[in-house]
Coordinates of C-alpha atoms in Angstrom, one line a residue:
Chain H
X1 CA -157.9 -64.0 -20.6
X2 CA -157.2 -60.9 -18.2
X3 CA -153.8 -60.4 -20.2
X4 CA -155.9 -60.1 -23.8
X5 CA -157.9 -57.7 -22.2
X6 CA -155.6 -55.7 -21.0
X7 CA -153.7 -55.7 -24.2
X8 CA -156.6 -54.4 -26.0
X9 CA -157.1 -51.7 -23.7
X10 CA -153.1 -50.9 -24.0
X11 CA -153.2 -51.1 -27.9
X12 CA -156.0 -48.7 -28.2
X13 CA -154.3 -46.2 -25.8
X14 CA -151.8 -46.4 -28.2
X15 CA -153.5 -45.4 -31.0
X16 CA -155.2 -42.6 -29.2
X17 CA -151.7 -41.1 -28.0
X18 CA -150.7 -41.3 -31.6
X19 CA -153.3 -39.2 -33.0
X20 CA -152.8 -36.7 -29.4
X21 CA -149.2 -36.3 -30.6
X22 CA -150.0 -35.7 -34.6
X23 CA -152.3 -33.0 -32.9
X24 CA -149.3 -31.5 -30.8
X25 CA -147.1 -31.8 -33.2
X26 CA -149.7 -29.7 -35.4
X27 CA -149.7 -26.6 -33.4
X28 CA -146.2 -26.9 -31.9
X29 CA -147.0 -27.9 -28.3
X30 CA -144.5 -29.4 -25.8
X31 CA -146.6 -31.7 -23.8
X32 CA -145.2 -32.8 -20.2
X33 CA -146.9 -35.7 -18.1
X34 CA -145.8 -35.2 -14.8
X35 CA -146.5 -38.0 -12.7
X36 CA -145.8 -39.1 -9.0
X37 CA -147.8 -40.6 -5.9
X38 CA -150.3 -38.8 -4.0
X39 CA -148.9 -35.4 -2.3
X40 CA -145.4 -35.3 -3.3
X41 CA -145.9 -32.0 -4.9
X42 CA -147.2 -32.3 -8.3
X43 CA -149.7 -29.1 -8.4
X44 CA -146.8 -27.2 -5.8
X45 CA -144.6 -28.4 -8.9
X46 CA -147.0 -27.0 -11.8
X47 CA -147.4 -23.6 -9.8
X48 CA -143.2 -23.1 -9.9
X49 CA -143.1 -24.1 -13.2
X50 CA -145.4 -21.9 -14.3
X51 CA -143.7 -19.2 -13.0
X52 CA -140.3 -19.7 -13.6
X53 CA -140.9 -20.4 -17.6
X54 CA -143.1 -17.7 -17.5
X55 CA -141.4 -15.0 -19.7
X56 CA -141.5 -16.1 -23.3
X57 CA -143.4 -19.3 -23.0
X58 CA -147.2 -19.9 -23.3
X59 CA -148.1 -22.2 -21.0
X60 CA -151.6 -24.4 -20.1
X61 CA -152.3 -27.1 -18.0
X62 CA -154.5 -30.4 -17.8
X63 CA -155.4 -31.3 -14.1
X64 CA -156.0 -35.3 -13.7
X65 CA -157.5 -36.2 -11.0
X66 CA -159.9 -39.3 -9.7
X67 CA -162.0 -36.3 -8.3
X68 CA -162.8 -32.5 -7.1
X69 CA -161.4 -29.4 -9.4
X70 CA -159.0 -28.1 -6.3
X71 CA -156.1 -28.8 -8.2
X72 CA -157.5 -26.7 -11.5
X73 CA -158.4 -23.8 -9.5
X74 CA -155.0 -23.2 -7.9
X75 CA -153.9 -23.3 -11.4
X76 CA -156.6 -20.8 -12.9
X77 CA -155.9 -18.6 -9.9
X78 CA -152.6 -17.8 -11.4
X79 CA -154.0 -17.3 -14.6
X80 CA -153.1 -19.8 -16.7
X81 CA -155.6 -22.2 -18.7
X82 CA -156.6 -25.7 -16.9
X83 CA -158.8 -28.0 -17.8
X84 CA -159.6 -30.6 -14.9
X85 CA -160.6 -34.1 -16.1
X86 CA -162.4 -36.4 -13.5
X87 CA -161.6 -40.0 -13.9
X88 CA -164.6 -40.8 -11.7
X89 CA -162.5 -43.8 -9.9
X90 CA -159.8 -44.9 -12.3
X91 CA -155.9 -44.4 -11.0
X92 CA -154.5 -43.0 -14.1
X93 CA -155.1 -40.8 -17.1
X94 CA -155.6 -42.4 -20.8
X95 CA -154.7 -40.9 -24.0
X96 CA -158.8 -40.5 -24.9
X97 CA -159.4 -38.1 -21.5
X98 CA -156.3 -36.4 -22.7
X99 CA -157.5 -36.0 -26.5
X100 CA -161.1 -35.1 -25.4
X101 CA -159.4 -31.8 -23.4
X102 CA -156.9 -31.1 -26.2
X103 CA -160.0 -30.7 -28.8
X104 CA -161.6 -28.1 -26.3
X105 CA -158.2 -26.2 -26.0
X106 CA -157.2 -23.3 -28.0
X107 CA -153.5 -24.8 -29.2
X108 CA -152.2 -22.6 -31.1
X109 CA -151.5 -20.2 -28.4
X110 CA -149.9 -23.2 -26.3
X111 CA -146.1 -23.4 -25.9
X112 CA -146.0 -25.9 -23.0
X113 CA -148.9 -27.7 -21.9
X114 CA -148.4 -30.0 -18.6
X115 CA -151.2 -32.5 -18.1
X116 CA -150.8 -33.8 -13.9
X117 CA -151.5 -37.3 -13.9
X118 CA -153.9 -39.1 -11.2
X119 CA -151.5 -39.3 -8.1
X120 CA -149.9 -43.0 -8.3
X121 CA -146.8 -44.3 -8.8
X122 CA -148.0 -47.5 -10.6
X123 CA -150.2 -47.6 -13.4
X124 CA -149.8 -44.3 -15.3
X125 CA -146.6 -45.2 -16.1
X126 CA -148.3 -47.6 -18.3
X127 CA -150.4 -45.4 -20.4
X128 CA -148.8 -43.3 -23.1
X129 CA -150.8 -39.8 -23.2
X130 CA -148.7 -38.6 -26.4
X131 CA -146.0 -36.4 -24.5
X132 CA -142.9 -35.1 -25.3
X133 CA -141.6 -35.6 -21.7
X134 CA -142.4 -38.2 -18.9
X135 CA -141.4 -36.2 -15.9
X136 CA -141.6 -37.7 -12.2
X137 CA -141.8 -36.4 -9.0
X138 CA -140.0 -38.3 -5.7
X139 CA -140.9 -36.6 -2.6
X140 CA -137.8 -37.2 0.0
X141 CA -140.5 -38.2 2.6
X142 CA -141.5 -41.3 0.7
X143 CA -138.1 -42.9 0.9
X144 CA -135.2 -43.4 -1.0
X145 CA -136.3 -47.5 -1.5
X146 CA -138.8 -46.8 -3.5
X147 CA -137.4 -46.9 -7.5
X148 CA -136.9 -51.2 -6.6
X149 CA -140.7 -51.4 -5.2
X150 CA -141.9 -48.9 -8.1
X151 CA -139.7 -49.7 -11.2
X152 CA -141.3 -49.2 -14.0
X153 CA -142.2 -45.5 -13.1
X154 CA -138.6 -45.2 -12.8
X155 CA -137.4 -46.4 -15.5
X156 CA -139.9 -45.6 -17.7
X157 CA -139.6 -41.4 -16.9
X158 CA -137.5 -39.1 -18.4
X159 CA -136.9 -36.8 -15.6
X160 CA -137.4 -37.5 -11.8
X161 CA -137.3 -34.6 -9.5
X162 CA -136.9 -34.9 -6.1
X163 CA -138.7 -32.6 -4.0
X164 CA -138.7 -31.9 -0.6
X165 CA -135.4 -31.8 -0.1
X166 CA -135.8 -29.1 2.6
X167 CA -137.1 -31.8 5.0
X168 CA -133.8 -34.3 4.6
X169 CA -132.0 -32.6 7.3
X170 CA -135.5 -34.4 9.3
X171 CA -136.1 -37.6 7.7
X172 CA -133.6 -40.7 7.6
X173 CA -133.2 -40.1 3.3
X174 CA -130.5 -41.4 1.4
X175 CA -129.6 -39.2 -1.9
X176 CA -126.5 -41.1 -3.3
X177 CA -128.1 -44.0 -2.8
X178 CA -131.3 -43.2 -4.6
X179 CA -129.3 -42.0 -7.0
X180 CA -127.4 -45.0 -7.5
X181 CA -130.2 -47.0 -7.9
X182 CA -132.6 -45.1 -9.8
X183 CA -129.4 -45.1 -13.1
X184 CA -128.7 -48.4 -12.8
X185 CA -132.5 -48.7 -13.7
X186 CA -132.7 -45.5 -16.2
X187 CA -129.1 -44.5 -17.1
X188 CA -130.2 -41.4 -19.2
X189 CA -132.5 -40.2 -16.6
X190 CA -132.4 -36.2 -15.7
X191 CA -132.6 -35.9 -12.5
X192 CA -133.2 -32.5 -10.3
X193 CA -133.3 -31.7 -6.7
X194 CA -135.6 -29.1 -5.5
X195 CA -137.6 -27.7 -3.0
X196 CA -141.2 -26.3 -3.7
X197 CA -141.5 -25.0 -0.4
X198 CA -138.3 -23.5 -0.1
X199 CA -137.2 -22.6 -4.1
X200 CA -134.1 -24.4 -4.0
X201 CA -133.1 -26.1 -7.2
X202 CA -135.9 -24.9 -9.0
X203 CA -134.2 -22.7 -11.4
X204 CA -132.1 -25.4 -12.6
X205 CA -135.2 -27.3 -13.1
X206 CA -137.3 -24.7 -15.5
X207 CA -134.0 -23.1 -17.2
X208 CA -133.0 -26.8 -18.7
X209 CA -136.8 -27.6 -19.6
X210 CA -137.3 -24.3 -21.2
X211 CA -134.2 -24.9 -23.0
X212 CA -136.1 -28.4 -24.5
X213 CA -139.4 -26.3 -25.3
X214 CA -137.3 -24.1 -27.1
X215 CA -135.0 -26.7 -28.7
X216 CA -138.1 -28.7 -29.7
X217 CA -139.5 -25.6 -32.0
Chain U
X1 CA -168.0 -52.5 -22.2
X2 CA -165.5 -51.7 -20.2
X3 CA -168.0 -50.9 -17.1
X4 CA -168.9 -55.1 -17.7
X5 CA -165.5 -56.0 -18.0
X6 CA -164.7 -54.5 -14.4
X7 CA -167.8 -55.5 -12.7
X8 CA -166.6 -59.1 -13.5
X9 CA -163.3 -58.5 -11.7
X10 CA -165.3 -57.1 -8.9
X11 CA -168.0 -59.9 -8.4
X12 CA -165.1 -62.3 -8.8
X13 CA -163.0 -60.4 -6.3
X14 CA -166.1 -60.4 -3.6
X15 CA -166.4 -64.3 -4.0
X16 CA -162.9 -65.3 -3.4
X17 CA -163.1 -62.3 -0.3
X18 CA -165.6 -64.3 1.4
X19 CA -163.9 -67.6 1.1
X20 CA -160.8 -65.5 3.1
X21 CA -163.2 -64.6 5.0
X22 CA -164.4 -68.3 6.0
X23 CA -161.1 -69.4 6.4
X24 CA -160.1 -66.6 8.4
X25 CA -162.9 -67.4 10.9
X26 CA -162.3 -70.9 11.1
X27 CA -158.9 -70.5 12.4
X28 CA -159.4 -67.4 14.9
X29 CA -157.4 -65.1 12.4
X30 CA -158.3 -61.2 12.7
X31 CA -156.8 -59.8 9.8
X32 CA -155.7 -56.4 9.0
X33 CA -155.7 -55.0 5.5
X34 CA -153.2 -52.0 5.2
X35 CA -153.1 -49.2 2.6
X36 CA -151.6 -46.1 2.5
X37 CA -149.3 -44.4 -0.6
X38 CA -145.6 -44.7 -1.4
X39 CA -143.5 -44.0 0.7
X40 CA -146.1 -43.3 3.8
X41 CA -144.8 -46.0 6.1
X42 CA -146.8 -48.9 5.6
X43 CA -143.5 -51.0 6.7
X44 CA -142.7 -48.9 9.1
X45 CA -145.6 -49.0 10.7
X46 CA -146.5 -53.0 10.5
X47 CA -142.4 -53.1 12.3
X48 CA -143.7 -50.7 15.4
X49 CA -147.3 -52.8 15.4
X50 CA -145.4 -55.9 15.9
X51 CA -143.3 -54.8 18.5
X52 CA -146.4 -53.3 20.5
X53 CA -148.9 -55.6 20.1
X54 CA -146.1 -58.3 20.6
X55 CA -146.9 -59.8 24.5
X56 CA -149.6 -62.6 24.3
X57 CA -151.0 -62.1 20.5
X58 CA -149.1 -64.2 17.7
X59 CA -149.0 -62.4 14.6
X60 CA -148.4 -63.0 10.4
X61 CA -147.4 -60.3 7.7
X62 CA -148.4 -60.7 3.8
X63 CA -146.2 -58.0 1.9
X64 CA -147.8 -57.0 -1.5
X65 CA -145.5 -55.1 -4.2
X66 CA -145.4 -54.2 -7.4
X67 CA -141.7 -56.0 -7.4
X68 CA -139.3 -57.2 -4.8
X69 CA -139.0 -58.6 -1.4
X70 CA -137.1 -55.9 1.0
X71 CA -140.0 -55.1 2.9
X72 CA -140.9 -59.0 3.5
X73 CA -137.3 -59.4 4.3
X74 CA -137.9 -56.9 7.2
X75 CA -140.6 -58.3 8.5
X76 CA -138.6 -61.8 8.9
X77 CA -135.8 -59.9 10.5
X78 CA -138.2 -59.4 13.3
X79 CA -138.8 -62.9 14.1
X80 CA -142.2 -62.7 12.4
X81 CA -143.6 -65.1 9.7
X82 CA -144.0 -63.3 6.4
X83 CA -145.1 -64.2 3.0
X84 CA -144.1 -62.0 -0.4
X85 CA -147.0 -61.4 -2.8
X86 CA -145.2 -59.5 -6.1
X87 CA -148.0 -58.1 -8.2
X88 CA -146.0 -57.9 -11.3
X89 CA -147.3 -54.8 -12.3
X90 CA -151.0 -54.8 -11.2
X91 CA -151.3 -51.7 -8.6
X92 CA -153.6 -53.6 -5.9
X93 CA -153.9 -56.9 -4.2
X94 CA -157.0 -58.9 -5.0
X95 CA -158.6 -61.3 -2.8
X96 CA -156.8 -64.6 -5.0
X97 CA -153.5 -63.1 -4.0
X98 CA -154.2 -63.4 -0.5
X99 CA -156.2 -66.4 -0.9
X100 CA -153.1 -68.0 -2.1
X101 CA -151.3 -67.0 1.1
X102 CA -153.3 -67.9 3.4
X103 CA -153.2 -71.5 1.8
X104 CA -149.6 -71.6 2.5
X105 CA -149.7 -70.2 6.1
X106 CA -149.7 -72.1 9.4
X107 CA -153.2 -70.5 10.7
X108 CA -154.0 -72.1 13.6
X109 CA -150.5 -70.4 15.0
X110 CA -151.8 -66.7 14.1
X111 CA -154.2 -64.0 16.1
X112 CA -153.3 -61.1 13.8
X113 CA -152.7 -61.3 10.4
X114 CA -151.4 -57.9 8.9
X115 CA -151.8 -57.6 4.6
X116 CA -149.9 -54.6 3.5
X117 CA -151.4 -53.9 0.3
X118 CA -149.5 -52.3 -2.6
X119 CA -148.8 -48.7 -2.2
X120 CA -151.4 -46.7 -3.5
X121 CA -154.3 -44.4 -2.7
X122 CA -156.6 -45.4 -5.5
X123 CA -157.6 -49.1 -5.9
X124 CA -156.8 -51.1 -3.1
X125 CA -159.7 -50.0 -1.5
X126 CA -162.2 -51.1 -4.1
X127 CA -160.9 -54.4 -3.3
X128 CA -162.4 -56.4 -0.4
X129 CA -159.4 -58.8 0.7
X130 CA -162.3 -60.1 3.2
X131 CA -160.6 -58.4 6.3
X132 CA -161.9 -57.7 9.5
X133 CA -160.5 -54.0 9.3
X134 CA -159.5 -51.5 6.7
X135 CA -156.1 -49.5 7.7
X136 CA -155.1 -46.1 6.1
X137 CA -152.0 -44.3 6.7
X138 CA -151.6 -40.9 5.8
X139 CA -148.5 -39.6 5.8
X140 CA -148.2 -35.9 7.2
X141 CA -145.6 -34.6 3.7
X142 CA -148.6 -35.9 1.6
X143 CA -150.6 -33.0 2.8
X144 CA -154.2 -31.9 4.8
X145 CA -155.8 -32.3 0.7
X146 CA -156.0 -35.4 0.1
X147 CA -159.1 -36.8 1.8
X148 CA -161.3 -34.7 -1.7
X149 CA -158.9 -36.1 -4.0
X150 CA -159.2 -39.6 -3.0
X151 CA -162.4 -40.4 -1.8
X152 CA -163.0 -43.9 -1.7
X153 CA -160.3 -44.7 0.7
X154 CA -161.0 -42.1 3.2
X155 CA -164.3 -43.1 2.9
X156 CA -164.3 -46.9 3.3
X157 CA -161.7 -47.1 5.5
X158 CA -162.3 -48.2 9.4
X159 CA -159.4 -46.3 10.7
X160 CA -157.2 -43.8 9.6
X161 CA -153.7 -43.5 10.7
X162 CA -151.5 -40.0 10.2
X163 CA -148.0 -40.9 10.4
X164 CA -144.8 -38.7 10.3
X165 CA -146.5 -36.3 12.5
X166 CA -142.8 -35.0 13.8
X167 CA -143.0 -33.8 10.3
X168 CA -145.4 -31.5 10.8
X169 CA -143.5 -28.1 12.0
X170 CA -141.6 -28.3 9.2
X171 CA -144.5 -28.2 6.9
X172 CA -147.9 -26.8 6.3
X173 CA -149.9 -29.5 7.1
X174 CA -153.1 -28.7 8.9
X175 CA -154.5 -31.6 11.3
X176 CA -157.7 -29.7 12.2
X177 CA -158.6 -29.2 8.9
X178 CA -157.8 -32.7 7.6
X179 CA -159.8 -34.5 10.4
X180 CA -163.0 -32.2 9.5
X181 CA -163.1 -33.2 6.1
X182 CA -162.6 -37.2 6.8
X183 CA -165.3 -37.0 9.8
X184 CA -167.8 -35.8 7.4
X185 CA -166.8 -38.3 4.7
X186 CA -166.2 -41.2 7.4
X187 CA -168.2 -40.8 10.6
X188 CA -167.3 -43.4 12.1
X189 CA -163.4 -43.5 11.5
X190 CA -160.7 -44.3 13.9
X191 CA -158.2 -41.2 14.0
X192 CA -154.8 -41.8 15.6
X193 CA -151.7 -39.6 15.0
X194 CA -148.2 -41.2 14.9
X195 CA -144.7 -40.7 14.6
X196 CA -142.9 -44.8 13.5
X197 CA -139.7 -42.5 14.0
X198 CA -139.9 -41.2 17.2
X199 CA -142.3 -43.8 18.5
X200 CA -144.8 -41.0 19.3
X201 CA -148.6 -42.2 19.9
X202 CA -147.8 -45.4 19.1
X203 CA -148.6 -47.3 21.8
X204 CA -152.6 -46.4 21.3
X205 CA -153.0 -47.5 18.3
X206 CA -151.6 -50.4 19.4
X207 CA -153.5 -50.7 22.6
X208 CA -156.6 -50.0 20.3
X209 CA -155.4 -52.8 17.7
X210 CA -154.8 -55.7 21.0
X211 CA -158.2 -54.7 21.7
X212 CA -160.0 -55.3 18.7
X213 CA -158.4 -58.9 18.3
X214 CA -158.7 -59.9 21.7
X215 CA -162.9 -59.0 21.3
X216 CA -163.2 -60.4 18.0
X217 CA -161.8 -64.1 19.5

């Protein structure tokens, strides 16, 4: 009974990411959910991005969260559209709360649009929103046990970054053997190691997905 | 629709909390429901409780996950009876979860009984497990932010723990600030600051904890 419900739900997510992808497909927008548990970076994330793409690329964001518009203002600050879309309590964002801001954006002056999810590492790797690009973040605080307690985020995301890397030298993380584990799961992940805090490694991170923004023209 | 649908879950959830709750009391049992996000050191932390709560109080661990059994295994390292819930996919315990356990569990052998819920910052604290006490950890690499972004569980929780805090030179994170924002969400929170790596004020939460079990026989 709980199952069918939760297929219905599901199948009309579906739908709804369809008709958001016909609609980025229509004014040739990449569309990036970036995904990860609370406070591993996701905003610090959106705010390097941002700048690193910067020349050439039009960029606009989507700011998920359960509530509070913080995370959009940062973003405005810098000058760059956000919309912010309260959930009101749910965990995740849905394809519809991601349609309902793509029909108040203007598109056709969007290269890249990122859309942060809610911060969780469980359910919004269940939701399609119509991307391009799942895109997760793994903060080296949280552990390097997580993909086995977490797995479908891992396997379901396209990328994983790994942030934080400037506190390893303080914590007890393993790299090689998150690593290890994360491509047995997800052997065509992309994976990157960075630093918001510090810079390092985000270069490699923006030059390869401007390269797929541009590819995807 | 949807707003019905949930309500259900909820009322349903409240019933089978208060039949924990009964059974709970009839066998002495103060339980302990224990949320925090990834990677925040919900384990960690139930390892270093154990230890320091360990003379005279006999104590119980029920591990919820997504997937997997590491962090029950753990647990049973230690000496300390612990059962596995796996979720399979659903990003919270519910009270039939732990109703289930606590069916299976030698009660009348347990003072403190320590649920660590599934990790996540959104919907384990909308539901009641029918505990005695609501745990948070923050973790100090999540950031000062978080208490406006996720509401609910600063808000209902009875004590707030901030972990990692030999973290905190190497990061940004701002303690003042963060415990002004949860006092005026959460009056009557618990605060205590913690390092599970370096052992650092440890021993009053645990101190606190013995307290609170010993009062509640």
């Amino acid at each position: 009974m709980e199952i069918e419900v939760l297929e219905g739900i599901f199948d009309a997510n579906e739908i709804i990411a369809g008709e958001n992808r016909e609609i980025l497909d229509r004014h040739g927008v990449f569309m990036v959910n970036l995904m990860a548990s609370p406070g591993a970076g996701k905003t610090s994330l959106i705010l390097k991005t941002l700048e690193g793409v910067g020349g050439g690329l039009s960029c606009a964001v989507i700011e998920g969260d359960i509530a509070g518009k913080v995370d959009s203002e940062r973003i405005a600050e810098q000058g760059v559209p956000a919309i912010q879309i309260n959930t009101g309590g749910s965990c995740h964002l849905e394809a519809k709360q991601v349609n309902t801001a793509l029909k108040r954006m203007e598109l056709e002056q969007v290269d890249l649009l990122i859309v942060e999810n809610v911060g969780n590492l469980v359910c919004p790797a269940e939701f399609k929103l119509g991307e391009d690009l799942k895109v997760m973040i793994l903060s080296v605080a949280e552990g390097h046990d997580k993909p086995l307690k977490y797995p479908l985020m891992f396997s379901e995301s396209h990328v994983l970054i790994i942030n934080k890397i400037d506190l390893i030298p303080h914590t007890d993380f393993d790299m090689e053997s998150l690593k290890e584990t994360v491509r047995k799961m997800n052997p065509a992940v992309e994976i990157f190691e960075v630093s918001c805090r510090t810079g390092e490694g985000l270069s490699a991170w923006t030059g390869w997905l401007k390269g797929r923004v541009e590819t995807s023209k």
